[in-house]
Every structure is written in C-alpha cells, then in structure tokens.
C-alpha cells in the first residue's frame, strides 16, 4: 500500500451475514458470529495501513423489526464481542465510540459499551464508531430537534454539522457495502454527500483482509485519477 492514498475515514455496511449462513444450511446467527471475524480483520488492517476513522453499520433503526430472537442474539453477540475485544483494542490504541439512538439498546449492552468507551476514550490511533440503532434520517431529525430546543434561529451546513452524532469525525472518504445491494439504506445520509462508493458481491463473513485491501486500492486509484479535485475535501 506504499505511496498510495489511504482513506482517512472508511464507513462499512456489513451486509450478507444471513445469506452466508443460509447458503451453508446454518442458522442466521452463525452468519453474524463469523461476520464478527471479518470485523476483527477490518480493524486490524485499518490499524496497519493507517485508516484513522472506521464506522461500522452494526444495527439499524429498522433492524429492530427482525424476529425478537435474532435481535436478542445480535445484542448478546455485541456484548460478548465488546467484552472479549476491548482490552486488545485498547492496547492497539483504538477508541471505541457509538452513534445512533443508543438509549434504545438493552441496558446491559449499553453498560458494556459505556465501559469500553470509557476505557478507550484517550486513544487516538483509530476511532472505531459502531452505528447501533442508527438511522441517517433519525440522525438528521435528532439534530434538528436539538437545534430547535436550543432556540437556534439560523443554521448553515457547517454549524449543522456540529449537531450530528459524531461532529468530531471527518466525513467518510470511502463507503463499502458488501453482499451485492447497491443502496445506502439510510446510513450516514448527510455525511456521504461526496464519499466514494464501493460495492462488492462478497458476503460480509467472507470480506476479509484481502477484500478490504482491494477496496482500499480501488479507492487509491480513483483518488489518484481525480487527485486535484478530491484533495483537501473535508
Ligand atoms: C447484515 O447481514 C448484518 C447485520 C445486521 C449485523 C452485523 C453485525 C455483526 C457482523 C456483528 C459484529 C459487529 C460488531 C460491530 C462488533 P444480514 O443479516 O442483513 O444479512 P442478509 O442480508 O443476508 O440477511
């Protein structure tokens, strides 16, 4: 990856866990479990190549409508993974943060997340944002409601930005979506305005190191081609 443009902020829609499991005759939760290994790979590679911000769409506002059993399974997995990984993430300099209507999460999951965020809050090597109970329209509506409640009378794009869930993060340079669908699906609607989009048919549990490096290389080629124009963007 030497001499190549590395995206500063990568956002990922991790899709296809269910299909991965189905194709193997396994229950859906196995897809999520194996998908968690892809999350580890992507974090590791991000640290290696110098991605500074990584935002993962782990659970959408719409995902609450999935069968109760799957929702609870995902919540349990999330709690388990955070508990298992937080210390090594902390050692690696990863700062864990969340975006979304996180107050909707079960209290025990929220507790685990708070503990992880507190432990890693001073780290600066990689900012890992977990989008949980996240919706792009909900984020914009939440921002507008805060603006109203503060009695602000006028807003512009720059001041609006400060009301987003993570105003400190630069906008994503690269969005990756796995599993074939070519949609944004209510992810980071405001932030993706100028983001390069990368779609792959690979299902999330199969999206490992080499697939991620391929996406980053694809981005580097695009940026090199349009360097003058893209350079210096937020
Ligand atoms: C989409 O696949 C995936 C999800 C809704 C959950 C993603 C969660 C993980 C990979 C667990 C680990 C996450 C973190 C951040 C620690 P899908 O179920 O929509 O697949 P389908 O479209 O094939 O049904």
mmCIF file with all atom_site columns, C-alpha atoms in Angstrom, residues 23-216:
data_model
loop_
_atom_site.group_PDB
_atom_site.id
_atom_site.type_symbol
_atom_site.label_atom_id
_atom_site.label_alt_id
_atom_site.label_comp_id
_atom_site.label_asym_id
_atom_site.label_entity_id
_atom_site.label_seq_id
_atom_site.pdbx_PDB_ins_code
_atom_site.Cartn_x
_atom_site.Cartn_y
_atom_site.Cartn_z
_atom_site.occupancy
_atom_site.B_iso_or_equiv
_atom_site.pdbx_formal_charge
_atom_site.auth_seq_id
_atom_site.auth_comp_id
_atom_site.auth_asym_id
_atom_site.auth_atom_id
_atom_site.pdbx_PDB_model_num
ATOM 1   C CA . UNK A 1 23  ? -26.177 -20.984 1.825  1.00 0.00 ? 23  UNK A CA 1
ATOM 2   C CA . UNK A 1 24  ? -24.479 -23.317 4.252  1.00 0.00 ? 24  UNK A CA 1
ATOM 3   C CA . UNK A 1 25  ? -27.696 -24.519 5.835  1.00 0.00 ? 25  UNK A CA 1
ATOM 4   C CA . UNK A 1 26  ? -26.722 -22.801 9.084  1.00 0.00 ? 26  UNK A CA 1
ATOM 5   C CA . UNK A 1 27  ? -28.860 -20.626 11.352 1.00 0.00 ? 27  UNK A CA 1
ATOM 6   C CA . UNK A 1 28  ? -28.569 -16.862 10.704 1.00 0.00 ? 28  UNK A CA 1
ATOM 7   C CA . UNK A 1 29  ? -26.796 -16.187 13.962 1.00 0.00 ? 29  UNK A CA 1
ATOM 8   C CA . UNK A 1 30  ? -23.835 -18.220 12.692 1.00 0.00 ? 30  UNK A CA 1
ATOM 9   C CA . UNK A 1 31  ? -23.513 -15.673 9.898  1.00 0.00 ? 31  UNK A CA 1
ATOM 10  C CA . UNK A 1 32  ? -23.290 -12.871 12.453 1.00 0.00 ? 32  UNK A CA 1
ATOM 11  C CA . UNK A 1 33  ? -20.782 -14.824 14.504 1.00 0.00 ? 33  UNK A CA 1
ATOM 12  C CA . UNK A 1 34  ? -18.487 -15.456 11.543 1.00 0.00 ? 34  UNK A CA 1
ATOM 13  C CA . UNK A 1 35  ? -19.108 -11.865 10.393 1.00 0.00 ? 35  UNK A CA 1
ATOM 14  C CA . UNK A 1 36  ? -17.575 -10.726 13.652 1.00 0.00 ? 36  UNK A CA 1
ATOM 15  C CA . UNK A 1 37  ? -14.285 -12.260 12.467 1.00 0.00 ? 37  UNK A CA 1
ATOM 16  C CA . UNK A 1 38  ? -14.438 -10.005 9.412  1.00 0.00 ? 38  UNK A CA 1
ATOM 17  C CA . UNK A 1 39  ? -14.851 -7.069  11.797 1.00 0.00 ? 39  UNK A CA 1
ATOM 18  C CA . UNK A 1 40  ? -11.597 -8.085  13.511 1.00 0.00 ? 40  UNK A CA 1
ATOM 19  C CA . UNK A 1 41  ? -9.786  -8.316  10.152 1.00 0.00 ? 41  UNK A CA 1
ATOM 20  C CA . UNK A 1 42  ? -11.024 -4.927  9.032  1.00 0.00 ? 42  UNK A CA 1
ATOM 21  C CA . UNK A 1 43  ? -9.961  -3.297  12.293 1.00 0.00 ? 43  UNK A CA 1
ATOM 22  C CA . UNK A 1 44  ? -6.534  -4.934  12.096 1.00 0.00 ? 44  UNK A CA 1
ATOM 23  C CA . UNK A 1 45  ? -5.946  -3.822  8.502  1.00 0.00 ? 45  UNK A CA 1
ATOM 24  C CA . UNK A 1 46  ? -7.199  -0.308  9.307  1.00 0.00 ? 46  UNK A CA 1
ATOM 25  C CA . UNK A 1 47  ? -4.548  -0.090  12.034 1.00 0.00 ? 47  UNK A CA 1
ATOM 26  C CA . UNK A 1 48  ? -1.858  -1.425  9.707  1.00 0.00 ? 48  UNK A CA 1
ATOM 27  C CA . UNK A 1 49  ? -2.496  0.899   6.775  1.00 0.00 ? 49  UNK A CA 1
ATOM 28  C CA . UNK A 1 50  ? -3.366  3.976   8.809  1.00 0.00 ? 50  UNK A CA 1
ATOM 29  C CA . UNK A 1 51  ? -7.108  4.442   8.372  1.00 0.00 ? 51  UNK A CA 1
ATOM 30  C CA . UNK A 1 52  ? -7.955  6.844   11.205 1.00 0.00 ? 52  UNK A CA 1
ATOM 31  C CA . UNK A 1 53  ? -11.748 6.519   11.395 1.00 0.00 ? 53  UNK A CA 1
ATOM 32  C CA . UNK A 1 54  ? -13.782 3.383   10.831 1.00 0.00 ? 54  UNK A CA 1
ATOM 33  C CA . UNK A 1 55  ? -17.577 3.435   11.058 1.00 0.00 ? 55  UNK A CA 1
ATOM 34  C CA . UNK A 1 56  ? -19.420 0.109   11.041 1.00 0.00 ? 56  UNK A CA 1
ATOM 35  C CA . UNK A 1 57  ? -23.152 -0.197  10.452 1.00 0.00 ? 57  UNK A CA 1
ATOM 36  C CA . UNK A 1 58  ? -23.805 -2.902  13.033 1.00 0.00 ? 58  UNK A CA 1
ATOM 37  C CA . UNK A 1 59  ? -27.521 -2.376  13.723 1.00 0.00 ? 59  UNK A CA 1
ATOM 38  C CA . UNK A 1 60  ? -30.021 -0.085  12.034 1.00 0.00 ? 60  UNK A CA 1
ATOM 39  C CA . UNK A 1 61  ? -33.185 1.531   13.396 1.00 0.00 ? 61  UNK A CA 1
ATOM 40  C CA . UNK A 1 62  ? -35.039 -0.837  11.014 1.00 0.00 ? 62  UNK A CA 1
ATOM 41  C CA . UNK A 1 63  ? -33.262 -3.933  12.380 1.00 0.00 ? 63  UNK A CA 1
ATOM 42  C CA . UNK A 1 64  ? -35.466 -3.766  15.495 1.00 0.00 ? 64  UNK A CA 1
ATOM 43  C CA . UNK A 1 65  ? -38.261 -5.226  13.336 1.00 0.00 ? 65  UNK A CA 1
ATOM 44  C CA . UNK A 1 66  ? -36.374 -8.513  12.832 1.00 0.00 ? 66  UNK A CA 1
ATOM 45  C CA . UNK A 1 67  ? -37.580 -11.527 14.799 1.00 0.00 ? 67  UNK A CA 1
ATOM 46  C CA . UNK A 1 68  ? -37.064 -10.990 18.519 1.00 0.00 ? 68  UNK A CA 1
ATOM 47  C CA . UNK A 1 69  ? -34.773 -13.981 18.707 1.00 0.00 ? 69  UNK A CA 1
ATOM 48  C CA . UNK A 1 70  ? -32.388 -12.603 16.070 1.00 0.00 ? 70  UNK A CA 1
ATOM 49  C CA . UNK A 1 71  ? -32.381 -9.131  17.649 1.00 0.00 ? 71  UNK A CA 1
ATOM 50  C CA . UNK A 1 72  ? -31.586 -10.581 21.078 1.00 0.00 ? 72  UNK A CA 1
ATOM 51  C CA . UNK A 1 73  ? -28.920 -12.826 19.549 1.00 0.00 ? 73  UNK A CA 1
ATOM 52  C CA . UNK A 1 74  ? -27.235 -9.832  17.914 1.00 0.00 ? 74  UNK A CA 1
ATOM 53  C CA . UNK A 1 75  ? -27.346 -7.843  21.149 1.00 0.00 ? 75  UNK A CA 1
ATOM 54  C CA . UNK A 1 76  ? -25.845 -10.743 23.049 1.00 0.00 ? 76  UNK A CA 1
ATOM 55  C CA . UNK A 1 77  ? -23.109 -11.150 20.434 1.00 0.00 ? 77  UNK A CA 1
ATOM 56  C CA . UNK A 1 78  ? -22.323 -7.466  20.564 1.00 0.00 ? 78  UNK A CA 1
ATOM 57  C CA . UNK A 1 79  ? -21.958 -7.503  24.322 1.00 0.00 ? 79  UNK A CA 1
ATOM 58  C CA . UNK A 1 80  ? -19.843 -10.644 24.210 1.00 0.00 ? 80  UNK A CA 1
ATOM 59  C CA . UNK A 1 81  ? -17.557 -9.252  21.495 1.00 0.00 ? 81  UNK A CA 1
ATOM 60  C CA . UNK A 1 82  ? -17.004 -5.945  23.208 1.00 0.00 ? 82  UNK A CA 1
ATOM 61  C CA . UNK A 1 83  ? -16.178 -7.660  26.466 1.00 0.00 ? 83  UNK A CA 1
ATOM 62  C CA . UNK A 1 84  ? -13.793 -10.054 24.705 1.00 0.00 ? 84  UNK A CA 1
ATOM 63  C CA . UNK A 1 85  ? -12.066 -7.479  22.489 1.00 0.00 ? 85  UNK A CA 1
ATOM 64  C CA . UNK A 1 86  ? -11.923 -4.279  24.493 1.00 0.00 ? 86  UNK A CA 1
ATOM 65  C CA . UNK A 1 87  ? -8.585  -4.891  26.148 1.00 0.00 ? 87  UNK A CA 1
ATOM 66  C CA . UNK A 1 88  ? -6.720  -5.751  22.978 1.00 0.00 ? 88  UNK A CA 1
ATOM 67  C CA . UNK A 1 89  ? -8.392  -2.862  21.151 1.00 0.00 ? 89  UNK A CA 1
ATOM 68  C CA . UNK A 1 90  ? -7.283  -0.592  23.966 1.00 0.00 ? 90  UNK A CA 1
ATOM 69  C CA . UNK A 1 91  ? -3.694  -1.856  23.716 1.00 0.00 ? 91  UNK A CA 1
ATOM 70  C CA . UNK A 1 92  ? -3.740  -1.165  19.973 1.00 0.00 ? 92  UNK A CA 1
ATOM 71  C CA . UNK A 1 93  ? -4.815  2.427   20.513 1.00 0.00 ? 93  UNK A CA 1
ATOM 72  C CA . UNK A 1 94  ? -8.405  2.065   19.315 1.00 0.00 ? 94  UNK A CA 1
ATOM 73  C CA . UNK A 1 95  ? -11.010 4.454   20.678 1.00 0.00 ? 95  UNK A CA 1
ATOM 74  C CA . UNK A 1 96  ? -14.496 2.900   20.725 1.00 0.00 ? 96  UNK A CA 1
ATOM 75  C CA . UNK A 1 97  ? -17.436 5.229   20.128 1.00 0.00 ? 97  UNK A CA 1
ATOM 76  C CA . UNK A 1 98  ? -21.081 4.778   19.218 1.00 0.00 ? 98  UNK A CA 1
ATOM 77  C CA . UNK A 1 99  ? -23.530 6.635   17.008 1.00 0.00 ? 99  UNK A CA 1
ATOM 78  C CA . UNK A 1 100 ? -27.289 6.106   16.897 1.00 0.00 ? 100 UNK A CA 1
ATOM 79  C CA . UNK A 1 101 ? -30.278 6.124   19.206 1.00 0.00 ? 101 UNK A CA 1
ATOM 80  C CA . UNK A 1 102 ? -28.268 4.061   21.655 1.00 0.00 ? 102 UNK A CA 1
ATOM 81  C CA . UNK A 1 103 ? -30.658 4.665   24.552 1.00 0.00 ? 103 UNK A CA 1
ATOM 82  C CA . UNK A 1 104 ? -32.857 2.060   22.817 1.00 0.00 ? 104 UNK A CA 1
ATOM 83  C CA . UNK A 1 105 ? -30.279 -0.670  23.400 1.00 0.00 ? 105 UNK A CA 1
ATOM 84  C CA . UNK A 1 106 ? -30.796 -3.128  26.275 1.00 0.00 ? 106 UNK A CA 1
ATOM 85  C CA . UNK A 1 107 ? -29.298 -1.688  29.500 1.00 0.00 ? 107 UNK A CA 1
ATOM 86  C CA . UNK A 1 108 ? -26.680 -4.425  29.865 1.00 0.00 ? 108 UNK A CA 1
ATOM 87  C CA . UNK A 1 109 ? -25.388 -3.851  26.317 1.00 0.00 ? 109 UNK A CA 1
ATOM 88  C CA . UNK A 1 110 ? -25.293 -0.115  26.935 1.00 0.00 ? 110 UNK A CA 1
ATOM 89  C CA . UNK A 1 111 ? -23.346 -0.676  30.164 1.00 0.00 ? 111 UNK A CA 1
ATOM 90  C CA . UNK A 1 112 ? -20.763 -2.780  28.356 1.00 0.00 ? 112 UNK A CA 1
ATOM 91  C CA . UNK A 1 113 ? -20.433 -0.139  25.660 1.00 0.00 ? 113 UNK A CA 1
ATOM 92  C CA . UNK A 1 114 ? -20.034 2.652   28.194 1.00 0.00 ? 114 UNK A CA 1
ATOM 93  C CA . UNK A 1 115 ? -17.306 0.708   29.943 1.00 0.00 ? 115 UNK A CA 1
ATOM 94  C CA . UNK A 1 116 ? -15.497 0.170   26.633 1.00 0.00 ? 116 UNK A CA 1
ATOM 95  C CA . UNK A 1 117 ? -15.841 3.816   25.630 1.00 0.00 ? 117 UNK A CA 1
ATOM 96  C CA . UNK A 1 118 ? -14.575 4.996   28.995 1.00 0.00 ? 118 UNK A CA 1
ATOM 97  C CA . UNK A 1 119 ? -11.594 2.639   28.921 1.00 0.00 ? 119 UNK A CA 1
ATOM 98  C CA . UNK A 1 120 ? -10.567 3.662   25.388 1.00 0.00 ? 120 UNK A CA 1
ATOM 99  C CA . UNK A 1 121 ? -11.544 7.330   25.358 1.00 0.00 ? 121 UNK A CA 1
ATOM 100 C CA . UNK A 1 122 ? -7.999  8.734   25.248 1.00 0.00 ? 122 UNK A CA 1
ATOM 101 C CA . UNK A 1 123 ? -6.819  6.538   22.374 1.00 0.00 ? 123 UNK A CA 1
ATOM 102 C CA . UNK A 1 124 ? -6.111  8.244   19.075 1.00 0.00 ? 124 UNK A CA 1
ATOM 103 C CA . UNK A 1 125 ? -4.721  5.675   16.632 1.00 0.00 ? 125 UNK A CA 1
ATOM 104 C CA . UNK A 1 126 ? -8.070  4.531   15.280 1.00 0.00 ? 126 UNK A CA 1
ATOM 105 C CA . UNK A 1 127 ? -11.523 5.883   16.086 1.00 0.00 ? 127 UNK A CA 1
ATOM 106 C CA . UNK A 1 128 ? -13.956 2.992   15.792 1.00 0.00 ? 128 UNK A CA 1
ATOM 107 C CA . UNK A 1 129 ? -17.566 4.129   15.536 1.00 0.00 ? 129 UNK A CA 1
ATOM 108 C CA . UNK A 1 130 ? -20.228 1.476   15.989 1.00 0.00 ? 130 UNK A CA 1
ATOM 109 C CA . UNK A 1 131 ? -23.511 2.557   14.422 1.00 0.00 ? 131 UNK A CA 1
ATOM 110 C CA . UNK A 1 132 ? -26.129 0.967   16.667 1.00 0.00 ? 132 UNK A CA 1
ATOM 111 C CA . UNK A 1 133 ? -29.831 1.563   16.450 1.00 0.00 ? 133 UNK A CA 1
ATOM 112 C CA . UNK A 1 134 ? -28.666 4.000   13.804 1.00 0.00 ? 134 UNK A CA 1
ATOM 113 C CA . UNK A 1 135 ? -30.633 5.643   11.011 1.00 0.00 ? 135 UNK A CA 1
ATOM 114 C CA . UNK A 1 136 ? -29.458 8.501   8.813  1.00 0.00 ? 136 UNK A CA 1
ATOM 115 C CA . UNK A 1 137 ? -32.831 10.243  8.774  1.00 0.00 ? 137 UNK A CA 1
ATOM 116 C CA . UNK A 1 138 ? -33.166 9.747   12.534 1.00 0.00 ? 138 UNK A CA 1
ATOM 117 C CA . UNK A 1 139 ? -29.765 11.397  12.984 1.00 0.00 ? 139 UNK A CA 1
ATOM 118 C CA . UNK A 1 140 ? -30.839 14.423  10.952 1.00 0.00 ? 140 UNK A CA 1
ATOM 119 C CA . UNK A 1 141 ? -34.166 14.642  12.808 1.00 0.00 ? 141 UNK A CA 1
ATOM 120 C CA . UNK A 1 142 ? -32.359 14.346  16.169 1.00 0.00 ? 142 UNK A CA 1
ATOM 121 C CA . UNK A 1 143 ? -30.029 17.143  15.070 1.00 0.00 ? 143 UNK A CA 1
ATOM 122 C CA . UNK A 1 144 ? -32.924 19.381  14.029 1.00 0.00 ? 144 UNK A CA 1
ATOM 123 C CA . UNK A 1 145 ? -34.722 18.766  17.330 1.00 0.00 ? 145 UNK A CA 1
ATOM 124 C CA . UNK A 1 146 ? -31.622 19.746  19.279 1.00 0.00 ? 146 UNK A CA 1
ATOM 125 C CA . UNK A 1 147 ? -31.298 22.884  17.180 1.00 0.00 ? 147 UNK A CA 1
ATOM 126 C CA . UNK A 1 148 ? -34.925 23.778  17.915 1.00 0.00 ? 148 UNK A CA 1
ATOM 127 C CA . UNK A 1 149 ? -34.590 23.032  21.625 1.00 0.00 ? 149 UNK A CA 1
ATOM 128 C CA . UNK A 1 150 ? -31.556 25.297  21.833 1.00 0.00 ? 150 UNK A CA 1
ATOM 129 C CA . UNK A 1 151 ? -33.582 28.090  20.236 1.00 0.00 ? 151 UNK A CA 1
ATOM 130 C CA . UNK A 1 152 ? -31.175 28.476  17.325 1.00 0.00 ? 152 UNK A CA 1
ATOM 131 C CA . UNK A 1 153 ? -32.786 30.661  14.651 1.00 0.00 ? 153 UNK A CA 1
ATOM 132 C CA . UNK A 1 154 ? -30.498 30.105  11.707 1.00 0.00 ? 154 UNK A CA 1
ATOM 133 C CA . UNK A 1 155 ? -28.171 27.358  10.619 1.00 0.00 ? 155 UNK A CA 1
ATOM 134 C CA . UNK A 1 156 ? -25.735 26.696  7.797  1.00 0.00 ? 156 UNK A CA 1
ATOM 135 C CA . UNK A 1 157 ? -24.029 23.493  6.665  1.00 0.00 ? 157 UNK A CA 1
ATOM 136 C CA . UNK A 1 158 ? -21.001 23.969  8.889  1.00 0.00 ? 158 UNK A CA 1
ATOM 137 C CA . UNK A 1 159 ? -22.990 24.749  12.025 1.00 0.00 ? 159 UNK A CA 1
ATOM 138 C CA . UNK A 1 160 ? -25.467 21.944  11.280 1.00 0.00 ? 160 UNK A CA 1
ATOM 139 C CA . UNK A 1 161 ? -22.579 19.523  11.278 1.00 0.00 ? 161 UNK A CA 1
ATOM 140 C CA . UNK A 1 162 ? -21.983 20.160  14.978 1.00 0.00 ? 162 UNK A CA 1
ATOM 141 C CA . UNK A 1 163 ? -25.353 18.639  15.826 1.00 0.00 ? 163 UNK A CA 1
ATOM 142 C CA . UNK A 1 164 ? -24.591 15.271  14.218 1.00 0.00 ? 164 UNK A CA 1
ATOM 143 C CA . UNK A 1 165 ? -23.863 12.253  16.452 1.00 0.00 ? 165 UNK A CA 1
ATOM 144 C CA . UNK A 1 166 ? -20.091 12.451  15.832 1.00 0.00 ? 166 UNK A CA 1
ATOM 145 C CA . UNK A 1 167 ? -19.286 16.038  14.848 1.00 0.00 ? 167 UNK A CA 1
ATOM 146 C CA . UNK A 1 168 ? -15.594 15.436  15.510 1.00 0.00 ? 168 UNK A CA 1
ATOM 147 C CA . UNK A 1 169 ? -15.263 12.830  12.734 1.00 0.00 ? 169 UNK A CA 1
ATOM 148 C CA . UNK A 1 170 ? -14.370 13.933  9.197  1.00 0.00 ? 170 UNK A CA 1
ATOM 149 C CA . UNK A 1 171 ? -16.872 12.827  6.572  1.00 0.00 ? 171 UNK A CA 1
ATOM 150 C CA . UNK A 1 172 ? -16.174 9.328   5.169  1.00 0.00 ? 172 UNK A CA 1
ATOM 151 C CA . UNK A 1 173 ? -13.810 9.124   2.182  1.00 0.00 ? 173 UNK A CA 1
ATOM 152 C CA . UNK A 1 174 ? -14.875 5.605   1.282  1.00 0.00 ? 174 UNK A CA 1
ATOM 153 C CA . UNK A 1 175 ? -18.119 3.680   1.802  1.00 0.00 ? 175 UNK A CA 1
ATOM 154 C CA . UNK A 1 176 ? -18.011 -0.083  1.369  1.00 0.00 ? 176 UNK A CA 1
ATOM 155 C CA . UNK A 1 177 ? -21.150 -2.197  1.054  1.00 0.00 ? 177 UNK A CA 1
ATOM 156 C CA . UNK A 1 178 ? -20.916 -5.971  0.824  1.00 0.00 ? 178 UNK A CA 1
ATOM 157 C CA . UNK A 1 179 ? -23.353 -8.596  -0.475 1.00 0.00 ? 179 UNK A CA 1
ATOM 158 C CA . UNK A 1 180 ? -24.402 -7.087  -3.789 1.00 0.00 ? 180 UNK A CA 1
ATOM 159 C CA . UNK A 1 181 ? -27.015 -4.483  -2.915 1.00 0.00 ? 181 UNK A CA 1
ATOM 160 C CA . UNK A 1 182 ? -26.249 -1.037  -4.308 1.00 0.00 ? 182 UNK A CA 1
ATOM 161 C CA . UNK A 1 183 ? -28.020 1.145   -1.805 1.00 0.00 ? 183 UNK A CA 1
ATOM 162 C CA . UNK A 1 184 ? -27.171 3.469   1.054  1.00 0.00 ? 184 UNK A CA 1
ATOM 163 C CA . UNK A 1 185 ? -30.019 2.080   3.213  1.00 0.00 ? 185 UNK A CA 1
ATOM 164 C CA . UNK A 1 186 ? -30.354 5.093   5.479  1.00 0.00 ? 186 UNK A CA 1
ATOM 165 C CA . UNK A 1 187 ? -26.686 5.103   6.522  1.00 0.00 ? 187 UNK A CA 1
ATOM 166 C CA . UNK A 1 188 ? -24.863 8.420   7.172  1.00 0.00 ? 188 UNK A CA 1
ATOM 167 C CA . UNK A 1 189 ? -27.106 10.348  4.774  1.00 0.00 ? 189 UNK A CA 1
ATOM 168 C CA . UNK A 1 190 ? -25.637 13.764  5.472  1.00 0.00 ? 190 UNK A CA 1
ATOM 169 C CA . UNK A 1 191 ? -22.034 12.595  5.691  1.00 0.00 ? 191 UNK A CA 1
ATOM 170 C CA . UNK A 1 192 ? -21.903 10.567  2.461  1.00 0.00 ? 192 UNK A CA 1
ATOM 171 C CA . UNK A 1 193 ? -22.543 13.507  0.115  1.00 0.00 ? 193 UNK A CA 1
ATOM 172 C CA . UNK A 1 194 ? -19.093 13.309  -1.555 1.00 0.00 ? 194 UNK A CA 1
ATOM 173 C CA . UNK A 1 195 ? -17.968 9.857   -0.448 1.00 0.00 ? 195 UNK A CA 1
ATOM 174 C CA . UNK A 1 196 ? -16.546 7.331   -2.926 1.00 0.00 ? 196 UNK A CA 1
ATOM 175 C CA . UNK A 1 197 ? -18.813 4.282   -3.054 1.00 0.00 ? 197 UNK A CA 1
ATOM 176 C CA . UNK A 1 198 ? -17.505 0.714   -3.327 1.00 0.00 ? 198 UNK A CA 1
ATOM 177 C CA . UNK A 1 199 ? -19.869 -2.203  -3.798 1.00 0.00 ? 199 UNK A CA 1
ATOM 178 C CA . UNK A 1 200 ? -18.891 -5.860  -3.805 1.00 0.00 ? 200 UNK A CA 1
ATOM 179 C CA . UNK A 1 201 ? -20.851 -9.099  -4.131 1.00 0.00 ? 201 UNK A CA 1
ATOM 180 C CA . UNK A 1 202 ? -18.738 -10.724 -1.415 1.00 0.00 ? 202 UNK A CA 1
ATOM 181 C CA . UNK A 1 203 ? -20.846 -11.538 1.654  1.00 0.00 ? 203 UNK A CA 1
ATOM 182 C CA . UNK A 1 204 ? -19.723 -9.923  4.902  1.00 0.00 ? 204 UNK A CA 1
ATOM 183 C CA . UNK A 1 205 ? -18.424 -13.099 6.594  1.00 0.00 ? 205 UNK A CA 1
ATOM 184 C CA . UNK A 1 206 ? -16.149 -13.615 3.542  1.00 0.00 ? 206 UNK A CA 1
ATOM 185 C CA . UNK A 1 207 ? -14.990 -10.000 3.486  1.00 0.00 ? 207 UNK A CA 1
ATOM 186 C CA . UNK A 1 208 ? -11.549 -10.483 4.978  1.00 0.00 ? 208 UNK A CA 1
ATOM 187 C CA . UNK A 1 209 ? -8.163  -8.820  4.803  1.00 0.00 ? 209 UNK A CA 1
ATOM 188 C CA . UNK A 1 210 ? -7.611  -9.189  1.040  1.00 0.00 ? 210 UNK A CA 1
ATOM 189 C CA . UNK A 1 211 ? -11.082 -7.968  0.118  1.00 0.00 ? 211 UNK A CA 1
ATOM 190 C CA . UNK A 1 212 ? -10.667 -4.914  2.312  1.00 0.00 ? 212 UNK A CA 1
ATOM 191 C CA . UNK A 1 213 ? -7.233  -4.167  0.836  1.00 0.00 ? 213 UNK A CA 1
ATOM 192 C CA . UNK A 1 214 ? -8.794  -4.471  -2.621 1.00 0.00 ? 214 UNK A CA 1
ATOM 193 C CA . UNK A 1 215 ? -11.380 -1.836  -1.714 1.00 0.00 ? 215 UNK A CA 1
ATOM 194 C CA . UNK A 1 216 ? -8.706  0.489   -0.365 1.00 0.00 ? 216 UNK A CA 1
#
